[in-house]
Amino acid sequence: MSHNSFGHLFRVTTWGESHGPALGCVVDGCPPGLPISADMIQHWLDKRRPGGSRFVTQRQEPDQVEILSGVFEDERTDGLVTTGTPISLMIRNVDQRSKDYGEIRDKYRPGHADYVYDMKYGVRDYRGGGRSSARETAARVAAGAVARLVLPGMTIRGTMVQMGPHKIDRSRWDWAAVDENPFFCPDPVAAKEWEDYLDGIRKAGSSVGAVLEVVAEGVPAGLGSPIYAKLDQEIASALMSINAVKGVEIGEGFGAAELTGEENADEMRLGPNGHPVFLSNKAGGILGGISTGEPIVARFAIKPTSSILTLRQSVSATGEEVDLRTKGRHDPCVGIRAVPVGEAMIACVIADQFLRHRGQTGRPGPVDYPLHRG
Amino acid sequence: MSHNSFGHLFRVTTWGESHGPALGCVVDGCPPGLPISADMIQHWLDKRRPGGSRFVTQRQEPDQVEILSGVFEDERTDGLVTTGTPISLMIRNVDQRSKDYGEIRDKYRPGHADYVYDMKYGVRDYRGGGRSSARETAARVAAGAVARLVLPGMTIRGTMVQMGPHKIDRSRWDWAAVDENPFFCPDPVAAKEWEDYLDGIRKAGSSVGAVLEVVAEGVPAGLGSPIYAKLDQEIASALMSINAVKGVEIGEGFGAAELTGEENADEMRLGPNGHPVFLSNKAGGILGGISTGEPIVARFAIKPTSSILTLRQSVSATGEEVDLRTKGRHDPCVGIRAVPVGEAMIACVIADQFLRHRGQTGRPGPVDYPLHRG
Amino acid sequence: MSHNSFGHLFRVTTWGESHGPALGCVVDGCPPGLPISADMIQHWLDKRRPGGSRFVTQRQEPDQVEILSGVFEDERTDGLVTTGTPISLMIRNVDQRSKDYGEIRDKYRPGHADYVYDMKYGVRDYRGGGRSSARETAARVAAGAVARLVLPGMTIRGTMVQMGPHKIDRSRWDWAAVDENPFFCPDPVAAKEWEDYLDGIRKAGSSVGAVLEVVAEGVPAGLGSPIYAKLDQEIASALMSINAVKGVEIGEGFGAAELTGEENADEMRLGPNGHPVFLSNKAGGILGGISTGEPIVARFAIKPTSSILTLRQSVSATGEEVDLRTKGRHDPCVGIRAVPVGEAMIACVIADQFLRHRGQTGRPGPVDYPLHRG
Amino acid sequence: MSHNSFGHLFRVTTWGESHGPALGCVVDGCPPGLPISADMIQHWLDKRRPGGSRFVTQRQEPDQVEILSGVFEDERTDGLVTTGTPISLMIRNVDQRSKDYGEIRDKYRPGHADYVYDMKYGVRDYRGGGRSSARETAARVAAGAVARLVLPGMTIRGTMVQMGPHKIDRSRWDWAAVDENPFFCPDPVAAKEWEDYLDGIRKAGSSVGAVLEVVAEGVPAGLGSPIYAKLDQEIASALMSINAVKGVEIGEGFGAAELTGEENADEMRLGPNGHPVFLSNKAGGILGGISTGEPIVARFAIKPTSSILTLRQSVSATGEEVDLRTKGRHDPCVGIRAVPVGEAMIACVIADQFLRHRGQTGRPGPVDYPLHRG
């Protein structure tokens, strides 16, 4: 069962609510002998952390991760290594203004999970969205940082390729630009324009959606499985599990529906070293559920933040019609903070598939782990 | 693990290759006491079956399903009922022209899984795609027919809403039209136009993609789970597991990225009977991973059939550059036959979530099963 | 979920009832490239097959296995090899005398699952025990035969070490004797005595229990997991899942409770080749849930067959007190046929743990599979 | 996969090492609306806690549990209720004398998991057994306390029925005695004798094994599943997963092997209220893997503590023969502290099976949860 877990050989279980004492995850299945530190994990958490710019929620959370288990001192390096036992990671909640939420205790905010939680559970922690808060994604980013340890030599990078109706110009794609604007946008010209656009949205108390793209390079051919553990299937599952995601596509995605067979199928030739190469990557690095060796390209659509300052029609838990505006600290484009989350989810999926590949096939896979002894 | 299984409380395992003696599935977790018959299952298989029109593969497979276990005679009705034990369903392969495939034994067909299977397994059944053949989806349709038994009162219907670049006009949507054209198209005008269009594609030995839409009505609020068993996540996973699918979206999907918070979040009011109702369904029936009670709307993109008559560049398993055309019997738009498959997958996901809901929450759910005794 | 499946990377799902058309299993996760044939599987089924001697049920089932999927012709050897896709195995039921069972349709046989099935499901296939029939174990034996392919170099052998109150004399243990008596008994003297004893039981229409022991040799150190996938835990689970098993123990087992720490813990020294060796094997080859490299020794207790000719007190589904004797063809000591089943279950557990070990740790494990290509 | 998790609908994942900063568990799947408090959990932890008598390790651990997630204030009662989201429980380690363990850093203690961890992982946290320390069982007891909330009306009680070679006299069984001696022994006379016996063992620096028995009363008929999720199978799995357990039996257990069919199968009659009753309980409350409604009786054997003061032969990680005595604080009979652990594991198994039963069959089960709203 997988209510709060994902993955199989690399398995992540998350826990925690927005306004409880802490949140965290247990990463089960990380191979032994991998160098690890809280700093390595913190690096990725800082990328996702709120409070970074005026375009994300002003909640100030240091999001300091604590490693509670699964590591041990490596006497040769004086650093920590994984031991193969479960790695428990915890982040204390600090800046919880619970009083902001008393007002919406019994009122169902449109676009939020309030109503369906009551339908399902009959009880809910209404403070800051409780379990359905985007804060849960901090635990995903922490788990993704561990997954990256399992995948040396692979590069997994997320970007924003569309904000509201505004798409990037792909001819201007520049990986270096991604870290130089507040949107993880690979098109520096678009990023500049988006600043003004999002300022307008923000000042109007409104919000806007986005499309994100994650590219994983260095993934060897052969990961995934033909039927119900397809690599693209697990990526779709992982991305759709992120709050506010409404669509996922691989490679050409929905655009493939418009192509003919001649246009869509990637042809092959022998490369300089005599190995097969693909002449294009319409498939987004996956055929028949299995990686081809080409970069894996996944996009996902994030809906606009549901919390806005405009008065909206709703109902209450006690059966009355109400008009409601969602105050508090919020994101005009929650898609921004979803970029590192998307990266993390894909890192976790690939780590899991990589470990499964070795178990399934007896083939070693690309990574030789630096085991501590013998 | 889930290499060839999906679902948890309602769990389906499929097996079989295109040119082996048979294919089938084991449905584990169907509740006891439900009336069942081979005819009920055959009804849905016939909908998917090849050989129905000139627009689908001319392979003639009767696809007769055999129920091997999990059922027993109900003395009160003289019909069969489920017993709660695993239901094994088998379909014998009949029309296997294996000789068609000898030529591509060592040549990797562009867009197919040939190359990646060799990378992963080092061995593959090349006849008709082996395990990655679309024939595997017959087992899914059979399983979906059982899932429907678990969900009385729900209506799950699939349609084609785009063929190649040609979209339907939604103002002409007519459910009655769906069964009156060879494309499951709800727009009778578009369906007419598509006939000519696809004839052209077919005669050219080419192929084209499609976008399908499945709508599930009558799904009660409360199914799904907040984090890693989100109803939309499991739908995305199930649809992306179908051969040739490159994208999945729920409700507004990728369109939601272009909306503002005001435009996107569905407002609520009290309905005539005093129960909460949504004033729109941009969410596609799912919020926070849990069903809202509104119709569930999922779309998925199918790439064009990779098997085409045009000569394409490729390589061989023995390390040579080759030029290759895929002969044999094929579908100009494999999306047509994917419509009943998409329906079946969504039926399975909802059945699983429905059974889990009862286990998770102690809430009865919408269905009272007609138990045999006591 | 695991209602009818066990294992993870090597995963077996069984289906079928005693008096349905067939029974079988799907083996998912067998690595590719392993030589396989129906004969290899039939060999083990024949060992379990009823009708072999006067001490087992006179039901005459040929138990012919059919391989329906997951294999392909290896052009180099003209034999079949596994492909890495699910292996579906089917055995048709042939000799079904359903009329024998009409009488007990509504009467709960003491010691059988009749009553609890009705409590759980409200419906049951009463013919021959339906799903709870020992015939289900034929599917386990077939799966175990596949598991053995994954474990070349390991020897997994089952024996009967106690029949009713009569134990073997371990000083007379002779592996060669096991196949030379109808009880798989390693003590030829005891086996001779048991013949008379069981003849008496059989003629009285009574039945008797047994204790079986399975020994797995050649299992490398390192298989298993420390906490909830302990090798001994999974063995206990697998053996306890066999019909009629009431107890499981590893190594010294319950006898360990009577020992002191000095007596129980196996000491170590360096062996002739400088590798660590254990000076005893009280642990039965498993410490902390992980294999030590010593032979794995597991015992399990089988209760006496519940079907006996003596009149017994019971109740009926319709709420009456009844007196009942179970006619039909039955085993005076069902433990005999459980020997190959116990072997099969342990083979499956070790195969699963072996594949998991490779995925978990990056360590290759003892087996290099003969992959077809590259 | 289940390396550090067990259960399905009620699923527990544990983490933590003996000498890390903390240990804990995540309980996923607890139904919503159940009153809960840290005190309720602490009650059971205190029962297991070391430092209670001279017969258990002198390590002084307060074992204070902290609830980190999954609960919310119930406004009607001012207490906490579960919300249906994962319950994260943490216990800080306090009294860690790591220096005690430096000496055995490279030496494999006989009977411990030291050697096999190195074989499996190539690295291990040697301090106090690391992950394989009995401290992990504190997390199990905490999870078991949550499981009990799911099972109101059931009574699950553990006892010690044998210490070393000394068995209780069952005719003196007195539940009231269990809490009045340091051994959870139901025979007050035996308990008195055991004190002297264990004092001798303790003073000699030796250790001794034990047999424990857990009885679960009030479990309704119908829990469990026929084949690979048998209730007795899952109990065997859960108990065998506890450190130092070498055998598990249900009801008559290994004794059933010595019985005839007439002696073993429990007969039935109608009880005073017209419902079926069993005239004996040789089956230990389980037939065909499913509960009968009779008390569930499970026994398990604990080996003697491997850490003893006697000099023992072993080898080192660096390939030398060594003689070794295990100093530090230890238990002369680790079975004592395993009693609450056995109770907890059985509570978890029954909670899981109970929730699954509702999902599987549509039958409500014995418990109506007090849902917060609607």
PDB file of N, CA and C in Angstrom, chain C residues 10 24 30 37 84 91 99 113 121 152 181 194 199 210 235 252 271 277-278 287 323 326-327 333 343 364 370:
ATOM      1  N   PHE C  10      11.114 -11.442  -6.686  1.00  0.00           N
ATOM      2  CA  PHE C  10      10.662 -12.725  -7.233  1.00  0.00           C
ATOM      3  C   PHE C  10       9.285 -12.957  -6.630  1.00  0.00           C
ATOM      4  N   GLY C  24      -3.156 -22.478 -11.107  1.00  0.00           N
ATOM      5  CA  GLY C  24      -1.876 -22.067 -11.658  1.00  0.00           C
ATOM      6  C   GLY C  24      -1.246 -20.940 -10.890  1.00  0.00           C
ATOM      7  N   CYS C  30      11.353 -13.352 -12.538  1.00  0.00           N
ATOM      8  CA  CYS C  30      12.439 -14.283 -12.855  1.00  0.00           C
ATOM      9  C   CYS C  30      13.407 -13.598 -13.817  1.00  0.00           C
ATOM     10  N   SER C  37      12.259 -25.401 -18.992  1.00  0.00           N
ATOM     11  CA  SER C  37      11.406 -26.267 -19.796  1.00  0.00           C
ATOM     12  C   SER C  37      10.266 -26.760 -18.923  1.00  0.00           C
ATOM     13  N   GLY C  84      12.433 -12.623 -18.736  1.00  0.00           N
ATOM     14  CA  GLY C  84      12.279 -11.540 -17.765  1.00  0.00           C
ATOM     15  C   GLY C  84      10.837 -11.083 -17.629  1.00  0.00           C
ATOM     16  N   ILE C  91      -2.145 -25.657 -14.614  1.00  0.00           N
ATOM     17  CA  ILE C  91      -2.365 -27.098 -14.458  1.00  0.00           C
ATOM     18  C   ILE C  91      -3.873 -27.327 -14.521  1.00  0.00           C
ATOM     19  N   LYS C  99     -19.327 -34.789  -6.877  1.00  0.00           N
ATOM     20  CA  LYS C  99     -20.498 -35.343  -6.178  1.00  0.00           C
ATOM     21  C   LYS C  99     -20.162 -35.775  -4.758  1.00  0.00           C
ATOM     22  N   ALA C 113     -11.706 -25.062   6.862  1.00  0.00           N
ATOM     23  CA  ALA C 113     -11.952 -23.625   6.782  1.00  0.00           C
ATOM     24  C   ALA C 113     -13.396 -23.295   6.417  1.00  0.00           C
ATOM     25  N   TYR C 121     -16.603 -14.445   3.858  1.00  0.00           N
ATOM     26  CA  TYR C 121     -17.042 -14.088   2.511  1.00  0.00           C
ATOM     27  C   TYR C 121     -18.545 -14.211   2.307  1.00  0.00           C
ATOM     28  N   PRO C 152      21.319 -21.476  -8.989  1.00  0.00           N
ATOM     29  CA  PRO C 152      22.198 -22.607  -9.295  1.00  0.00           C
ATOM     30  C   PRO C 152      23.277 -22.727  -8.225  1.00  0.00           C
ATOM     31  N   ASN C 181      11.944 -43.960   0.365  1.00  0.00           N
ATOM     32  CA  ASN C 181      10.757 -44.364   1.123  1.00  0.00           C
ATOM     33  C   ASN C 181       9.636 -43.372   0.826  1.00  0.00           C
ATOM     34  N   TRP C 194       7.488 -46.427  10.282  1.00  0.00           N
ATOM     35  CA  TRP C 194       6.360 -45.538  10.000  1.00  0.00           C
ATOM     36  C   TRP C 194       5.357 -46.198   9.047  1.00  0.00           C
ATOM     37  N   ASP C 199      -0.090 -47.336   8.191  1.00  0.00           N
ATOM     38  CA  ASP C 199      -1.108 -48.266   7.708  1.00  0.00           C
ATOM     39  C   ASP C 199      -2.236 -48.400   8.732  1.00  0.00           C
ATOM     40  N   ALA C 210       2.726 -34.346  11.472  1.00  0.00           N
ATOM     41  CA  ALA C 210       4.127 -34.612  11.151  1.00  0.00           C
ATOM     42  C   ALA C 210       4.958 -33.346  11.368  1.00  0.00           C
ATOM     43  N   ILE C 235      10.922 -16.933   5.800  1.00  0.00           N
ATOM     44  CA  ILE C 235      10.760 -18.389   5.789  1.00  0.00           C
ATOM     45  C   ILE C 235       9.577 -18.782   6.673  1.00  0.00           C
ATOM     46  N   GLU C 252      17.993 -24.316  16.162  1.00  0.00           N
ATOM     47  CA  GLU C 252      17.568 -24.967  17.400  1.00  0.00           C
ATOM     48  C   GLU C 252      16.097 -24.718  17.718  1.00  0.00           C
ATOM     49  N   GLY C 271      38.776 -20.744   8.796  1.00  0.00           N
ATOM     50  CA  GLY C 271      38.829 -22.057   8.166  1.00  0.00           C
ATOM     51  C   GLY C 271      40.131 -22.261   7.415  1.00  0.00           C
ATOM     52  N   VAL C 277      34.714 -19.342   9.653  1.00  0.00           N
ATOM     53  CA  VAL C 277      33.785 -20.488   9.671  1.00  0.00           C
ATOM     54  C   VAL C 277      33.123 -20.541  11.046  1.00  0.00           C
ATOM     55  N   PHE C 278      31.927 -21.092  11.060  1.00  0.00           N
ATOM     56  CA  PHE C 278      31.225 -21.295  12.329  1.00  0.00           C
ATOM     57  C   PHE C 278      31.530 -22.708  12.824  1.00  0.00           C
ATOM     58  N   LEU C 287      21.519 -15.235  11.294  1.00  0.00           N
ATOM     59  CA  LEU C 287      21.736 -14.373  12.462  1.00  0.00           C
ATOM     60  C   LEU C 287      21.210 -12.980  12.148  1.00  0.00           C
ATOM     61  N   ASP C 323     -24.047 -34.195  13.020  1.00  0.00           N
ATOM     62  CA  ASP C 323     -22.920 -35.109  13.208  1.00  0.00           C
ATOM     63  C   ASP C 323     -22.421 -35.483  11.828  1.00  0.00           C
ATOM     64  N   THR C 326     -16.278 -37.207   7.248  1.00  0.00           N
ATOM     65  CA  THR C 326     -15.830 -36.717   5.954  1.00  0.00           C
ATOM     66  C   THR C 326     -15.401 -37.858   5.066  1.00  0.00           C
ATOM     67  N   LYS C 327     -16.259 -38.204   4.130  1.00  0.00           N
ATOM     68  CA  LYS C 327     -15.894 -39.251   3.185  1.00  0.00           C
ATOM     69  C   LYS C 327     -15.050 -38.670   2.047  1.00  0.00           C
ATOM     70  N   CYS C 333      -1.782 -38.797   6.223  1.00  0.00           N
ATOM     71  CA  CYS C 333      -0.756 -37.900   6.774  1.00  0.00           C
ATOM     72  C   CYS C 333      -0.426 -36.880   5.696  1.00  0.00           C
ATOM     73  N   GLU C 343       9.943 -27.285   0.455  1.00  0.00           N
ATOM     74  CA  GLU C 343      11.138 -27.000  -0.363  1.00  0.00           C
ATOM     75  C   GLU C 343      10.881 -25.839  -1.312  1.00  0.00           C
ATOM     76  N   PRO C 364      27.283  -8.137  -6.027  1.00  0.00           N
ATOM     77  CA  PRO C 364      26.808  -8.948  -7.128  1.00  0.00           C
ATOM     78  C   PRO C 364      26.064 -10.205  -6.710  1.00  0.00           C
ATOM     79  N   PRO C 370      23.638 -16.464 -17.308  1.00  0.00           N
ATOM     80  CA  PRO C 370      24.088 -16.610 -18.694  1.00  0.00           C
ATOM     81  C   PRO C 370      23.188 -15.812 -19.620  1.00  0.00           C
TER      82      PRO C 370
END
